[in-house]
Amino acid sequence: MQTHAADLATAHAPRLVTEIPGPEALAVIERDRKVTSPSLPRAYPFVPKRGAGSVVEDVDGNLFLDLNAGIAVTSTGHAHPRVVEAIQRQAEELIHYSASDFFLPIYSEVCQVLDRIAPMSRPARSFLTNSGTEAVEAALKLSRYATGRQYAIAFYGAFHGRSYGSISLGASKAKYRTGFGPMLPGVYHSFYGDFEYIENVLFKHMVNPREVAAIFVEPVLGEGGYVVPPEGWMRYLRDLCDEHGMLLVADEVQSGMGRTGRMWAIEHFGVEPDILLAGKGIASGMPLGAMIARGDLMSWELGAHGSTYGGNPLSCAAALVTIELIEDGLMDNAVEVGRVLMEGLRDIQSRHPLLVDVRGLGLMIGIEFPGHDEMVAVEQAAFRRGLLALGCGENVIRMAPPLVFRRDQAETALAVFEEAVASVASGA
Ligand code: PLP
């Protein structure tokens, strides 16, 4: 198993040995269609079996090059041997004990590391969760509790998860809300990157800033289309929060954990949040999220918030190793290989007008197409060639590979991507 995983990590991918999808994949899909929730937003018929590094093998033995990282999750690559070893060791010792009700050592160990790496000059405390959306819910509750205010501001295009508080804050696609209304009251939306609407419209016509608990913002927009905000915008939000006593909540569930070349995307903008939300890449694929807050905001009393599984020992063990690996080279790799991808994509853009925009930071890169149909066509064409990339927003393909992505893999990915673009451009 170990040998196989090592071989897979260094194998040349893509390598396709069947039609895509192959016969085994089709059998899984047929069963899946009968018994799983039809709400699951499957992008294409990819049926993964195992992965190592940035290569994933499907159930038919086809090797795919992974620009998805399980949707920005497997930061250290698939099945990093040190992460696997940490999980195995922890599983033999203790699989579960609720950290809400008792003092789980590895839970506070992770919180101590988060305090060290939090982009905050004051000491931070953390509440650990099983997912990004739970971290968002925790921040909604804490920001109301700590400020005694009821309203929140968020942005069109933002995605914060699928639970009620999160879909109320989020405003990326109407279908995430359709059939579920009414939403949580008291959330106002402004435009991502806009310098006027909050003050000139919301504060004048809709809500007194003295009643706003927090602004929730993704420092780089994720599901909404991989958008890097304009220069000075994050500073503007910070100043606005300071002026009116509102909290700045940075949702770094997708943009955090070294993906942009810094531990947190907000560090690119020289701004400190009051609360930071982490998830996805924090534990290399084990379910973990974190609400990291300025220590002085954590005024809530015993029992005000908790979770049976949040910060479970296996996820914590994976997180400790993951953070070590990210600090120990993977963040630098994100800068280096991110540059190769970005330059290569700009090159492709110079040859193919189908690419409207190429943008991003580190290994969080978005490629914009003229419309939704072109984006989907390229996404599907890439998949049929063994390259896994995923759409976001209306017309953007995101590249968010594992942070172990190598230069030679970036070069292969670029060549396959260009083929996919060319095939769509020529109508093939
Ligand atoms: N916040 C952001 C910025 C996200 O991108 C996501 C998921 O994509 C979430 C929150 C929700 O995370 P989860 O799916 O783990 O609940």
CSV table of C-alpha atoms and ligand atoms in Angstrom, one decimal:
chain,number,residue,atom,x,y,z
A,1,MET,CA,0.0,0.0,0.0
A,2,GLN,CA,2.7,2.4,1.0
A,3,THR,CA,4.9,1.5,-2.0
A,4,HIS,CA,1.9,1.9,-4.3
A,5,ALA,CA,1.1,5.3,-2.8
A,6,ALA,CA,4.7,6.4,-3.3
A,7,ASP,CA,4.6,5.2,-7.0
A,8,LEU,CA,1.4,7.0,-7.6
A,9,ALA,CA,2.8,10.3,-6.3
A,10,THR,CA,5.6,10.2,-8.8
A,11,ALA,CA,3.6,8.6,-11.6
A,12,HIS,CA,3.2,10.6,-14.8
A,13,ALA,CA,-0.4,11.9,-15.0
A,14,PRO,CA,-2.6,12.2,-16.8
A,15,ARG,CA,-2.6,8.6,-18.0
A,16,LEU,CA,-5.9,7.3,-19.3
A,17,VAL,CA,-6.4,3.6,-19.9
A,18,THR,CA,-10.2,3.5,-20.5
A,19,GLU,CA,-12.9,5.7,-21.9
A,20,ILE,CA,-13.8,8.5,-19.5
A,21,PRO,CA,-15.8,7.6,-17.5
A,22,GLY,CA,-14.8,3.9,-17.6
A,23,PRO,CA,-17.0,0.8,-16.9
A,24,GLU,CA,-16.3,0.7,-13.1
A,25,ALA,CA,-17.0,4.4,-12.8
A,26,LEU,CA,-20.3,4.0,-14.7
A,27,ALA,CA,-21.3,1.2,-12.4
A,28,VAL,CA,-20.6,3.4,-9.3
A,29,ILE,CA,-22.5,6.3,-10.8
A,30,GLU,CA,-25.5,4.1,-11.6
A,31,ARG,CA,-25.7,3.0,-8.0
A,32,ASP,CA,-25.1,6.5,-6.7
A,33,ARG,CA,-27.9,8.0,-8.7
A,34,LYS,CA,-30.4,5.7,-7.0
A,35,VAL,CA,-29.5,6.2,-3.4
A,36,THR,CA,-27.8,9.5,-2.8
A,37,SER,CA,-29.2,12.9,-2.4
A,38,PRO,CA,-29.8,14.5,-5.8
A,39,SER,CA,-28.8,17.9,-4.3
A,40,LEU,CA,-25.1,16.9,-4.4
A,41,PRO,CA,-23.6,19.2,-7.0
A,42,ARG,CA,-21.5,16.8,-9.0
A,43,ALA,CA,-19.5,18.6,-11.7
A,44,TYR,CA,-18.4,15.6,-13.8
A,45,PRO,CA,-18.3,11.8,-13.7
A,46,PHE,CA,-15.0,11.4,-11.7
A,47,VAL,CA,-14.9,8.4,-9.4
A,48,PRO,CA,-11.8,8.5,-7.3
A,49,LYS,CA,-10.3,5.4,-5.7
A,50,ARG,CA,-6.9,6.5,-4.3
A,51,GLY,CA,-4.6,9.4,-4.4
A,52,ALA,CA,-1.0,10.3,-3.6
A,53,GLY,CA,0.5,13.8,-3.9
A,54,SER,CA,-1.3,15.5,-6.7
A,55,VAL,CA,-2.3,12.4,-8.6
A,56,VAL,CA,-5.6,10.6,-8.2
A,57,GLU,CA,-6.4,7.2,-9.6
A,58,ASP,CA,-10.0,6.4,-10.5
A,59,VAL,CA,-11.8,3.1,-10.1
A,60,ASP,CA,-10.8,2.1,-13.6
A,61,GLY,CA,-7.1,2.7,-13.1
A,62,ASN,CA,-7.0,6.1,-14.9
A,63,LEU,CA,-4.5,8.6,-13.5
A,64,PHE,CA,-5.7,12.2,-13.2
A,65,LEU,CA,-3.7,15.3,-12.4
A,66,ASP,CA,-5.5,17.1,-9.6
A,67,LEU,CA,-6.0,20.8,-9.7
A,68,ASN,CA,-8.9,20.5,-7.2
A,69,ALA,CA,-7.2,19.1,-4.1
A,70,GLY,CA,-10.6,17.7,-3.1
A,71,ILE,CA,-11.9,21.3,-3.4
A,72,ALA,CA,-9.0,23.1,-1.8
A,73,VAL,CA,-8.7,20.6,1.0
A,74,THR,CA,-5.8,18.2,0.6
A,75,SER,CA,-3.2,20.9,1.2
A,76,THR,CA,-0.3,18.5,1.8
A,77,GLY,CA,-1.4,16.3,-1.2
A,78,HIS,CA,-3.3,13.1,-1.1
A,79,ALA,CA,-2.3,10.7,1.6
A,80,HIS,CA,0.9,12.5,2.7
A,81,PRO,CA,2.8,9.7,4.5
A,82,ARG,CA,3.4,11.9,7.6
A,83,VAL,CA,-0.3,12.8,7.8
A,84,VAL,CA,-1.3,9.1,7.3
A,85,GLU,CA,1.2,8.1,10.0
A,86,ALA,CA,-0.1,10.7,12.5
A,87,ILE,CA,-3.7,9.7,11.9
A,88,GLN,CA,-2.9,6.0,12.3
A,89,ARG,CA,-0.9,6.6,15.5
A,90,GLN,CA,-3.7,8.7,17.0
A,91,ALA,CA,-6.3,6.1,16.0
A,92,GLU,CA,-4.5,3.5,18.0
A,93,GLU,CA,-4.3,5.8,21.0
A,94,LEU,CA,-7.7,7.6,21.1
A,95,ILE,CA,-10.3,8.1,18.4
A,96,HIS,CA,-12.8,10.2,20.3
A,97,TYR,CA,-13.4,12.0,23.5
A,98,SER,CA,-15.6,15.2,23.4
A,99,ALA,CA,-13.3,18.2,23.9
A,100,SER,CA,-16.4,20.3,24.8
A,101,ASP,CA,-17.0,18.4,28.0
A,102,PHE,CA,-13.4,17.3,28.9
A,103,PHE,CA,-9.8,18.5,28.5
A,104,LEU,CA,-8.5,16.7,25.3
A,105,PRO,CA,-4.8,17.5,25.2
A,106,ILE,CA,-4.4,17.5,21.4
A,107,TYR,CA,-7.3,20.0,21.1
A,108,SER,CA,-5.5,22.7,23.1
A,109,GLU,CA,-2.3,21.8,21.4
A,110,VAL,CA,-3.9,22.7,18.0
A,111,CYS,CA,-5.4,25.9,19.6
A,112,GLN,CA,-1.9,26.8,20.8
A,113,VAL,CA,-0.5,26.4,17.3
A,114,LEU,CA,-3.4,28.4,15.9
A,115,ASP,CA,-2.7,31.2,18.4
A,116,ARG,CA,0.9,31.2,17.1
A,117,ILE,CA,0.0,31.4,13.4
A,118,ALA,CA,-3.1,33.6,13.7
A,119,PRO,CA,-2.6,37.0,11.9
A,120,MET,CA,-3.4,38.8,15.1
A,121,SER,CA,-1.0,40.8,17.3
A,122,ARG,CA,-3.0,40.0,20.4
A,123,PRO,CA,-3.4,36.5,21.9
A,124,ALA,CA,-6.0,34.4,20.2
A,125,ARG,CA,-8.4,31.6,21.4
A,126,SER,CA,-9.9,29.0,19.1
A,127,PHE,CA,-13.1,27.0,18.9
A,128,LEU,CA,-12.7,23.9,16.8
A,129,THR,CA,-15.4,22.5,14.5
A,130,ASN,CA,-16.0,19.7,12.0
A,131,SER,CA,-16.4,22.0,9.0
A,132,GLY,CA,-16.2,25.5,7.5
A,133,THR,CA,-19.8,26.2,7.9
A,134,GLU,CA,-19.7,25.4,11.6
A,135,ALA,CA,-16.9,27.9,12.0
A,136,VAL,CA,-19.0,30.5,10.3
A,137,GLU,CA,-21.9,29.8,12.6
A,138,ALA,CA,-19.7,30.0,15.6
A,139,ALA,CA,-18.4,33.4,14.4
A,140,LEU,CA,-22.0,34.7,13.9
A,141,LYS,CA,-22.9,33.7,17.4
A,142,LEU,CA,-19.8,35.1,19.0
A,143,SER,CA,-19.9,38.4,17.1
A,144,ARG,CA,-23.5,38.9,18.3
A,145,TYR,CA,-22.7,37.8,21.8
A,146,ALA,CA,-19.5,39.9,22.1
A,147,THR,CA,-20.9,43.1,20.7
A,148,GLY,CA,-24.5,42.8,21.9
A,149,ARG,CA,-25.4,43.9,18.3
A,150,GLN,CA,-27.7,41.9,15.9
A,151,TYR,CA,-26.8,42.8,12.3
A,152,ALA,CA,-24.1,41.5,10.0
A,153,ILE,CA,-22.8,42.7,6.6
A,154,ALA,CA,-21.6,40.3,3.9
A,155,PHE,CA,-21.0,40.4,0.2
A,156,TYR,CA,-22.6,39.4,-3.1
A,157,GLY,CA,-20.6,36.6,-4.6
A,158,ALA,CA,-19.6,35.3,-1.2
A,159,PHE,CA,-19.9,31.7,-0.1
A,160,HIS,CA,-19.8,30.7,3.6
A,161,GLY,CA,-21.3,27.2,3.7
A,162,ARG,CA,-24.7,25.5,3.7
A,163,SER,CA,-26.1,25.8,7.2
A,164,TYR,CA,-28.7,28.6,7.8
A,165,GLY,CA,-26.5,31.3,9.1
A,166,SER,CA,-24.0,30.6,6.3
A,167,ILE,CA,-26.5,30.6,3.5
A,168,SER,CA,-27.9,33.8,4.9
A,169,LEU,CA,-24.5,35.5,4.8
A,170,GLY,CA,-23.6,33.9,1.4
A,171,ALA,CA,-24.9,35.4,-1.8
A,172,SER,CA,-23.1,33.6,-4.6
A,173,LYS,CA,-25.9,31.6,-6.3
A,174,ALA,CA,-29.7,32.0,-5.8
A,175,LYS,CA,-30.0,28.2,-5.9
A,176,TYR,CA,-28.3,27.8,-2.6
A,177,ARG,CA,-31.2,29.7,-1.1
A,178,THR,CA,-34.1,28.6,-3.3
A,179,GLY,CA,-36.8,26.8,-1.4
A,180,PHE,CA,-35.2,27.5,2.0
A,181,GLY,CA,-36.4,30.9,2.9
A,182,PRO,CA,-36.8,32.9,5.0
A,183,MET,CA,-33.1,33.4,5.7
A,184,LEU,CA,-31.7,34.5,9.1
A,185,PRO,CA,-32.9,38.1,9.5
A,186,GLY,CA,-30.5,41.0,9.9
A,187,VAL,CA,-27.9,40.3,7.2
A,188,TYR,CA,-27.2,43.1,4.7
A,189,HIS,CA,-25.2,42.6,1.5
A,190,SER,CA,-22.8,44.9,-0.3
A,191,PHE,CA,-20.6,44.5,-3.4
A,192,TYR,CA,-17.3,42.7,-3.2
A,193,GLY,CA,-14.5,45.3,-3.7
A,194,ASP,CA,-16.8,48.3,-3.5
A,195,PHE,CA,-15.7,51.4,-1.5
A,196,GLU,CA,-19.1,53.2,-1.3
A,197,TYR,CA,-22.2,51.1,-1.0
A,198,ILE,CA,-21.9,50.2,2.7
A,199,GLU,CA,-21.6,53.8,3.8
A,200,ASN,CA,-23.7,55.5,1.1
A,201,VAL,CA,-26.5,53.0,0.9
A,202,LEU,CA,-26.6,50.6,3.8
A,203,PHE,CA,-25.6,53.0,6.6
A,204,LYS,CA,-27.8,55.8,5.2
A,205,HIS,CA,-30.9,53.8,4.4
A,206,MET,CA,-30.9,50.4,6.0
A,207,VAL,CA,-29.0,50.0,9.2
A,208,ASN,CA,-27.2,52.0,11.8
A,209,PRO,CA,-23.6,50.9,12.0
A,210,ARG,CA,-23.9,51.0,15.8
A,211,GLU,CA,-26.1,48.0,15.5
A,212,VAL,CA,-23.8,46.0,13.2
A,213,ALA,CA,-21.9,43.2,14.9
A,214,ALA,CA,-19.6,42.2,12.1
A,215,ILE,CA,-18.5,42.3,8.5
A,216,PHE,CA,-17.9,38.9,7.1
A,217,VAL,CA,-15.5,38.8,4.2
A,218,GLU,CA,-13.5,36.3,2.2
A,219,PRO,CA,-10.0,37.9,1.7
A,220,VAL,CA,-10.0,36.3,-1.7
A,221,LEU,CA,-13.4,35.3,-3.0
A,222,GLY,CA,-13.6,31.5,-3.4
A,223,GLU,CA,-16.8,29.9,-4.8
A,224,GLY,CA,-17.9,33.3,-6.1
A,225,GLY,CA,-15.1,33.3,-8.8
A,226,TYR,CA,-11.6,33.5,-7.3
A,227,VAL,CA,-11.5,37.2,-7.1
A,228,VAL,CA,-8.6,39.1,-5.5
A,229,PRO,CA,-10.0,42.4,-4.0
A,230,PRO,CA,-8.8,45.7,-5.2
A,231,GLU,CA,-5.9,47.4,-3.6
A,232,GLY,CA,-6.8,49.1,-0.3
A,233,TRP,CA,-10.2,47.4,0.1
A,234,MET,CA,-9.4,45.2,3.0
A,235,ARG,CA,-7.8,48.2,4.8
A,236,TYR,CA,-11.0,50.2,4.0
A,237,LEU,CA,-13.1,47.5,5.7
A,238,ARG,CA,-10.7,47.4,8.7
A,239,ASP,CA,-11.0,51.1,9.1
A,240,LEU,CA,-14.8,51.1,8.8
A,241,CYS,CA,-15.0,48.4,11.5
A,242,ASP,CA,-12.7,50.4,13.8
A,243,GLU,CA,-14.7,53.5,13.2
A,244,HIS,CA,-18.0,51.9,14.1
A,245,GLY,CA,-17.0,49.2,16.6
A,246,MET,CA,-17.8,46.4,14.2
A,247,LEU,CA,-15.8,43.2,14.1
A,248,LEU,CA,-14.0,42.1,10.9
A,249,VAL,CA,-14.5,38.4,10.3
A,250,ALA,CA,-12.1,36.9,7.7
A,251,ASP,CA,-13.5,33.7,6.2
A,252,GLU,CA,-10.3,32.0,5.2
A,253,VAL,CA,-11.9,28.5,4.9
A,254,GLN,CA,-10.8,28.4,1.2
A,255,SER,CA,-8.1,31.0,1.0
A,256,GLY,CA,-6.2,30.1,4.2
A,257,MET,CA,-3.6,27.4,5.2
A,258,GLY,CA,-0.8,28.6,2.9
A,259,ARG,CA,-2.8,28.4,-0.4
A,260,THR,CA,-2.1,31.9,-1.4
A,261,GLY,CA,1.6,31.8,-0.5
A,262,ARG,CA,1.0,33.2,3.0
A,263,MET,CA,-0.5,31.3,5.8
A,264,TRP,CA,-3.6,33.6,5.5
A,265,ALA,CA,-4.7,35.5,2.5
A,266,ILE,CA,-5.4,38.6,4.6
A,267,GLU,CA,-1.7,38.9,5.3
A,268,HIS,CA,-1.2,40.0,1.7
A,269,PHE,CA,-3.2,43.2,2.6
A,270,GLY,CA,-1.5,44.1,5.9
A,271,VAL,CA,-4.7,43.9,7.9
A,272,GLU,CA,-5.6,42.0,11.1
A,273,PRO,CA,-9.1,40.5,11.4
A,274,ASP,CA,-10.9,40.2,14.8
A,275,ILE,CA,-12.0,36.7,14.0
A,276,LEU,CA,-10.6,34.3,11.4
A,277,LEU,CA,-12.2,31.2,10.1
A,278,ALA,CA,-10.2,28.2,8.9
A,279,GLY,CA,-11.3,24.9,7.4
A,280,LYS,CA,-10.6,22.8,4.3
A,281,GLY,CA,-6.8,22.6,4.0
A,282,ILE,CA,-6.2,22.8,7.8
A,283,ALA,CA,-6.1,19.0,8.3
A,284,SER,CA,-5.3,17.6,4.8
A,285,GLY,CA,-8.7,16.1,4.4
A,286,MET,CA,-9.7,15.2,7.9
A,287,PRO,CA,-12.8,17.2,8.9
A,288,LEU,CA,-11.7,20.2,10.9
A,289,GLY,CA,-12.6,23.9,11.1
A,290,ALA,CA,-11.6,26.6,13.4
A,291,MET,CA,-13.0,29.9,14.6
A,292,ILE,CA,-9.9,31.8,15.8
A,293,ALA,CA,-10.8,35.0,17.7
A,294,ARG,CA,-9.0,37.7,19.5
A,295,GLY,CA,-8.9,36.4,23.1
A,296,ASP,CA,-10.6,39.4,24.6
A,297,LEU,CA,-13.7,38.7,22.4
A,298,MET,CA,-14.2,35.3,23.9
A,299,SER,CA,-16.3,36.6,26.7
A,300,TRP,CA,-19.0,34.0,26.3
A,301,GLU,CA,-19.8,31.9,29.3
A,302,LEU,CA,-19.5,28.2,30.1
A,303,GLY,CA,-21.9,26.2,27.9
A,304,ALA,CA,-22.7,29.0,25.5
A,305,HIS,CA,-21.2,27.0,22.6
A,306,GLY,CA,-19.8,23.5,22.1
A,307,SER,CA,-19.7,20.5,19.9
A,308,THR,CA,-19.5,16.7,20.3
A,309,TYR,CA,-17.0,16.0,17.6
A,310,GLY,CA,-15.5,19.4,16.8
A,311,GLY,CA,-11.7,19.2,17.1
A,312,ASN,CA,-11.7,15.4,17.2
A,313,PRO,CA,-8.3,13.8,18.0
A,314,LEU,CA,-7.8,12.3,14.5
A,315,SER,CA,-8.4,15.6,12.8
A,316,CYS,CA,-6.2,17.4,15.3
A,317,ALA,CA,-3.4,15.0,14.8
A,318,ALA,CA,-3.6,15.6,11.0
A,319,ALA,CA,-3.8,19.3,11.6
A,320,LEU,CA,-0.6,19.5,13.6
A,321,VAL,CA,1.4,17.7,10.9
A,322,THR,CA,-0.3,19.6,8.1
A,323,ILE,CA,0.6,23.0,9.7
A,324,GLU,CA,4.2,21.9,10.2
A,325,LEU,CA,4.5,20.8,6.5
A,326,ILE,CA,2.9,24.0,5.3
A,327,GLU,CA,5.3,26.2,7.3
A,328,ASP,CA,8.2,23.9,6.4
A,329,GLY,CA,8.2,24.5,2.6
A,330,LEU,CA,4.7,24.1,1.2
A,331,MET,CA,3.8,27.8,1.5
A,332,ASP,CA,7.0,28.6,-0.4
A,333,ASN,CA,6.2,26.0,-3.0
A,334,ALA,CA,2.7,27.6,-3.4
A,335,VAL,CA,4.5,30.9,-4.3
A,336,GLU,CA,7.0,29.2,-6.7
A,337,VAL,CA,4.7,26.8,-8.5
A,338,GLY,CA,1.9,29.4,-8.4
A,339,ARG,CA,4.1,31.7,-10.4
A,340,VAL,CA,4.8,28.9,-13.0
A,341,LEU,CA,1.0,28.3,-13.4
A,342,MET,CA,0.1,32.0,-13.5
A,343,GLU,CA,2.8,32.8,-16.1
A,344,GLY,CA,1.9,29.8,-18.2
A,345,LEU,CA,-1.8,30.7,-18.1
A,346,ARG,CA,-1.1,34.3,-19.1
A,347,ASP,CA,0.9,32.8,-22.0
A,348,ILE,CA,-2.1,30.7,-23.0
A,349,GLN,CA,-4.3,33.8,-22.7
A,350,SER,CA,-2.1,35.6,-25.2
A,351,ARG,CA,-2.8,32.8,-27.7
A,352,HIS,CA,-6.5,32.2,-26.8
A,353,PRO,CA,-9.0,35.1,-26.5
A,354,LEU,CA,-11.3,32.6,-24.8
A,355,LEU,CA,-9.4,33.4,-21.6
A,356,VAL,CA,-10.9,36.7,-20.5
A,357,ASP,CA,-8.9,37.0,-17.3
A,358,VAL,CA,-6.2,35.1,-15.3
A,359,ARG,CA,-5.9,36.1,-11.6
A,360,GLY,CA,-5.1,34.9,-8.2
A,361,LEU,CA,-2.5,34.5,-5.5
A,362,GLY,CA,-0.1,31.6,-5.0
A,363,LEU,CA,-2.0,28.3,-5.8
A,364,MET,CA,-5.4,30.0,-5.8
A,365,ILE,CA,-5.9,30.8,-9.4
A,366,GLY,CA,-9.0,31.7,-11.4
A,367,ILE,CA,-9.4,31.7,-15.2
A,368,GLU,CA,-12.4,33.7,-16.4
A,369,PHE,CA,-14.2,32.8,-19.7
A,370,PRO,CA,-16.7,34.9,-21.7
A,371,GLY,CA,-19.7,32.9,-20.3
A,372,HIS,CA,-20.9,29.9,-18.3
A,373,ASP,CA,-21.1,27.6,-21.3
A,374,GLU,CA,-17.5,28.2,-22.4
A,375,MET,CA,-16.3,27.6,-18.8
A,376,VAL,CA,-18.2,24.3,-18.5
A,377,ALA,CA,-17.0,23.2,-21.9
A,378,VAL,CA,-13.4,23.7,-21.0
A,379,GLU,CA,-13.9,22.1,-17.5
A,380,GLN,CA,-15.3,19.0,-19.2
A,381,ALA,CA,-12.7,18.9,-22.0
A,382,ALA,CA,-10.0,19.1,-19.3
A,383,PHE,CA,-11.6,16.3,-17.4
A,384,ARG,CA,-11.8,14.1,-20.5
A,385,ARG,CA,-8.0,14.6,-20.9
A,386,GLY,CA,-7.3,13.6,-17.3
A,387,LEU,CA,-7.0,17.1,-15.7
A,388,LEU,CA,-9.2,17.8,-12.7
A,389,ALA,CA,-10.2,21.5,-12.4
A,390,LEU,CA,-13.5,22.9,-11.2
A,391,GLY,CA,-15.7,25.8,-12.1
A,392,CYS,CA,-16.7,28.6,-9.7
A,393,GLY,CA,-18.7,31.7,-9.9
A,394,GLU,CA,-20.6,32.0,-13.2
A,395,ASN,CA,-17.7,31.7,-15.7
A,396,VAL,CA,-14.5,30.9,-13.9
A,397,ILE,CA,-12.4,27.8,-13.7
A,398,ARG,CA,-10.4,27.5,-10.5
A,399,MET,CA,-7.0,25.9,-10.1
A,400,ALA,CA,-6.4,25.0,-6.5
A,401,PRO,CA,-4.0,22.0,-6.5
A,402,PRO,CA,-2.4,20.5,-3.5
A,403,LEU,CA,0.4,22.7,-2.1
A,404,VAL,CA,2.9,19.9,-3.0
A,405,PHE,CA,2.1,20.5,-6.7
A,406,ARG,CA,5.4,20.3,-8.6
A,407,ARG,CA,6.8,22.5,-11.4
A,408,ASP,CA,6.8,19.6,-13.9
A,409,GLN,CA,3.2,18.8,-13.0
A,410,ALA,CA,2.3,22.5,-13.5
A,411,GLU,CA,3.9,22.3,-16.9
A,412,THR,CA,1.9,19.2,-17.8
A,413,ALA,CA,-1.3,20.8,-16.5
A,414,LEU,CA,-0.7,23.9,-18.6
A,415,ALA,CA,-0.2,21.8,-21.8
A,416,VAL,CA,-3.4,19.7,-21.1
A,417,PHE,CA,-5.4,22.8,-20.2
A,418,GLU,CA,-4.3,24.6,-23.4
A,419,GLU,CA,-5.4,21.5,-25.4
A,420,ALA,CA,-8.8,21.7,-23.7
A,421,VAL,CA,-9.1,25.4,-24.4
A,422,ALA,CA,-8.1,24.9,-28.0
A,423,SER,CA,-10.6,22.1,-28.5
A,424,VAL,CA,-13.4,24.3,-27.2
A,425,ALA,CA,-12.3,27.3,-29.2
A,426,SER,CA,-12.2,25.2,-32.4
A,427,GLY,CA,-15.6,23.6,-31.6
A,428,ALA,CA,-14.0,20.1,-31.6
B,1,PLP,N1,-16.4,29.4,3.7
B,1,PLP,C1,-15.8,29.4,2.5
B,1,PLP,C2,-15.0,30.6,2.1
B,1,PLP,C3,-15.9,28.2,1.7
B,1,PLP,O1,-15.3,28.2,0.5
B,1,PLP,C4,-16.6,27.1,2.2
B,1,PLP,C5,-16.7,25.9,1.4
B,1,PLP,O2,-16.5,25.9,0.2
B,1,PLP,C6,-17.2,27.2,3.5
B,1,PLP,C7,-17.1,28.4,4.2
B,1,PLP,C8,-18.0,26.1,4.0
B,1,PLP,O3,-17.1,25.0,4.4
B,1,PLP,P1,-17.7,23.5,4.6
B,1,PLP,O4,-18.1,23.0,3.2
B,1,PLP,O5,-16.5,22.8,5.2
B,1,PLP,O6,-18.8,23.6,5.5
